[in-house]
PDB file of C-alpha atoms in Angstrom:
ATOM      1  CA  MET A  15       0.007   0.025  -0.004  1.00  0.00           C
ATOM      2  CA  ASP A  16       1.426   3.422  -0.896  1.00  0.00           C
ATOM      3  CA  LEU A  17       1.630   6.130   1.687  1.00  0.00           C
ATOM      4  CA  GLU A  18      -1.085   8.375   0.230  1.00  0.00           C
ATOM      5  CA  LEU A  19      -3.582   5.597   0.261  1.00  0.00           C
ATOM      6  CA  HIS A  20      -2.721   4.897   3.891  1.00  0.00           C
ATOM      7  CA  TYR A  21      -3.216   8.602   4.843  1.00  0.00           C
ATOM      8  CA  LYS A  22      -6.563   8.738   2.913  1.00  0.00           C
ATOM      9  CA  ASN A  23      -7.785   5.655   4.756  1.00  0.00           C
ATOM     10  CA  GLU A  24      -6.885   7.291   8.110  1.00  0.00           C
ATOM     11  CA  VAL A  25      -9.002  10.264   7.293  1.00  0.00           C
ATOM     12  CA  ILE A  26     -11.982   8.176   6.033  1.00  0.00           C
ATOM     13  CA  GLY A  27     -11.798   6.041   9.110  1.00  0.00           C
ATOM     14  CA  ALA A  28     -11.632   8.876  11.455  1.00  0.00           C
ATOM     15  CA  VAL A  29     -14.614  10.678   9.757  1.00  0.00           C
ATOM     16  CA  ASN A  30     -16.627   7.436   9.840  1.00  0.00           C
ATOM     17  CA  THR A  31     -15.781   6.987  13.516  1.00  0.00           C
ATOM     18  CA  PHE A  32     -16.936  10.479  14.376  1.00  0.00           C
ATOM     19  CA  ILE A  33     -20.199  10.117  12.355  1.00  0.00           C
ATOM     20  CA  GLN A  34     -20.970   6.879  14.235  1.00  0.00           C
ATOM     21  CA  MET A  35     -20.215   8.527  17.626  1.00  0.00           C
ATOM     22  CA  ILE A  36     -22.391  11.538  16.807  1.00  0.00           C
ATOM     23  CA  ASN A  37     -25.298   9.439  15.553  1.00  0.00           C
ATOM     24  CA  GLN A  38     -25.180   7.213  18.635  1.00  0.00           C
ATOM     25  CA  ALA A  39     -25.228  10.241  20.905  1.00  0.00           C
ATOM     26  CA  ASP A  40     -28.318  11.609  19.186  1.00  0.00           C
ATOM     27  CA  LYS A  41     -30.501  12.546  22.108  1.00  0.00           C
ATOM     28  CA  TRP A  42     -33.266  14.156  19.994  1.00  0.00           C
ATOM     29  CA  ASN A  43     -34.032  11.170  17.830  1.00  0.00           C
ATOM     30  CA  PRO A  44     -34.739   7.993  19.888  1.00  0.00           C
ATOM     31  CA  GLU A  45     -35.321   6.028  16.646  1.00  0.00           C
ATOM     32  CA  GLY A  46     -31.631   6.309  15.892  1.00  0.00           C
ATOM     33  CA  LYS A  47     -32.203   7.966  12.443  1.00  0.00           C
ATOM     34  CA  GLY A  48     -29.063   9.898  12.866  1.00  0.00           C
ATOM     35  CA  ILE A  49     -27.778  13.396  12.648  1.00  0.00           C
ATOM     36  CA  ILE A  50     -25.252  12.754   9.936  1.00  0.00           C
ATOM     37  CA  GLU A  51     -25.871  10.499   6.837  1.00  0.00           C
ATOM     38  CA  ASN A  52     -23.566   7.579   6.793  1.00  0.00           C
ATOM     39  CA  ASN A  53     -22.999   8.054   3.016  1.00  0.00           C
ATOM     40  CA  TRP A  54     -20.642  10.883   2.491  1.00  0.00           C
ATOM     41  CA  HIS A  55     -18.239  11.937  -0.220  1.00  0.00           C
ATOM     42  CA  TYR A  56     -14.747  13.328  -0.356  1.00  0.00           C
ATOM     43  CA  ARG A  57     -12.462  14.898  -2.857  1.00  0.00           C
ATOM     44  CA  LEU A  58      -8.790  15.562  -2.916  1.00  0.00           C
ATOM     45  CA  GLN A  59      -7.883  18.968  -4.376  1.00  0.00           C
ATOM     46  CA  GLU A  60      -4.725  19.668  -6.412  1.00  0.00           C
ATOM     47  CA  ASN A  61      -3.109  21.334  -3.319  1.00  0.00           C
ATOM     48  CA  ASN A  62      -3.711  18.084  -1.319  1.00  0.00           C
ATOM     49  CA  THR A  63      -6.614  19.504   0.703  1.00  0.00           C
ATOM     50  CA  PHE A  64      -8.939  16.711   1.699  1.00  0.00           C
ATOM     51  CA  LEU A  65     -12.667  17.845   1.518  1.00  0.00           C
ATOM     52  CA  ALA A  66     -15.359  15.815   3.155  1.00  0.00           C
ATOM     53  CA  LYS A  67     -18.949  16.537   2.172  1.00  0.00           C
ATOM     54  CA  LEU A  68     -21.315  15.578   4.987  1.00  0.00           C
ATOM     55  CA  LYS A  69     -25.053  15.851   5.124  1.00  0.00           C
ATOM     56  CA  ILE A  70     -25.908  17.027   8.604  1.00  0.00           C
ATOM     57  CA  ASN A  71     -29.562  17.218   9.538  1.00  0.00           C
ATOM     58  CA  GLY A  72     -30.397  17.362   5.826  1.00  0.00           C
ATOM     59  CA  VAL A  73     -27.941  20.225   5.051  1.00  0.00           C
ATOM     60  CA  ASP A  74     -24.681  19.732   3.165  1.00  0.00           C
ATOM     61  CA  GLU A  75     -21.625  20.798   5.041  1.00  0.00           C
ATOM     62  CA  MET A  76     -17.940  20.680   4.037  1.00  0.00           C
ATOM     63  CA  LEU A  77     -15.039  19.822   6.232  1.00  0.00           C
ATOM     64  CA  SER A  78     -11.654  20.648   4.910  1.00  0.00           C
ATOM     65  CA  PHE A  79      -8.330  19.262   6.042  1.00  0.00           C
ATOM     66  CA  GLN A  80      -5.112  20.880   4.830  1.00  0.00           C
ATOM     67  CA  LYS A  81      -2.252  18.604   3.806  1.00  0.00           C
ATOM     68  CA  SER A  82      -0.499  19.191   7.084  1.00  0.00           C
ATOM     69  CA  GLU A  83      -3.651  18.028   8.939  1.00  0.00           C
ATOM     70  CA  TRP A  84      -4.010  14.658   7.311  1.00  0.00           C
ATOM     71  CA  LYS A  85      -0.944  13.815   5.299  1.00  0.00           C
ATOM     72  CA  ASN A  86       2.065  13.338   7.479  1.00  0.00           C
ATOM     73  CA  LEU A  87       3.483  10.748   9.879  1.00  0.00           C
ATOM     74  CA  SER A  88       2.698  12.500  13.098  1.00  0.00           C
ATOM     75  CA  VAL A  89      -1.042  13.110  12.403  1.00  0.00           C
ATOM     76  CA  ASN A  90      -3.610  11.617  14.747  1.00  0.00           C
ATOM     77  CA  MET A  91      -6.838  12.014  12.880  1.00  0.00           C
ATOM     78  CA  LEU A  92      -8.920  10.830  15.837  1.00  0.00           C
ATOM     79  CA  GLY A  93      -7.454  13.811  17.769  1.00  0.00           C
ATOM     80  CA  ASN A  94      -8.232  16.244  14.947  1.00  0.00           C
ATOM     81  CA  PRO A  95      -9.676  19.530  16.396  1.00  0.00           C
ATOM     82  CA  LYS A  96     -12.184  19.950  13.497  1.00  0.00           C
ATOM     83  CA  LEU A  97     -13.649  16.503  14.119  1.00  0.00           C
ATOM     84  CA  LYS A  98     -13.723  17.083  17.838  1.00  0.00           C
ATOM     85  CA  GLU A  99     -15.512  20.493  17.316  1.00  0.00           C
ATOM     86  CA  LEU A 100     -18.074  18.697  15.025  1.00  0.00           C
ATOM     87  CA  TYR A 101     -18.654  16.155  17.830  1.00  0.00           C
ATOM     88  CA  LYS A 102     -19.084  18.860  20.485  1.00  0.00           C
ATOM     89  CA  ARG A 103     -21.430  20.805  18.304  1.00  0.00           C
ATOM     90  CA  LEU A 104     -23.694  17.937  17.432  1.00  0.00           C
ATOM     91  CA  SER A 105     -23.804  15.659  20.543  1.00  0.00           C
TER      92      SER A 105
END
């Protein structure tokens, strides 16, 4: 596996983990319908910015991660401040 694929998988896994944590913490919807749709899309821009397009409560929202936030050896995506802020805001 090449390094870029490894980093991409780390971001995808972290976003999926936070979606699951947020949806499981949904206090307003006891049926478990979810705040964020599980199907989401991403795009890598030419400058290596990773864009994640999420549908949150029916509204599209973009999260962007600069190259330094997702594509280097010392990155801990589960500790990413943008994902933590999303969790705090929605749970």
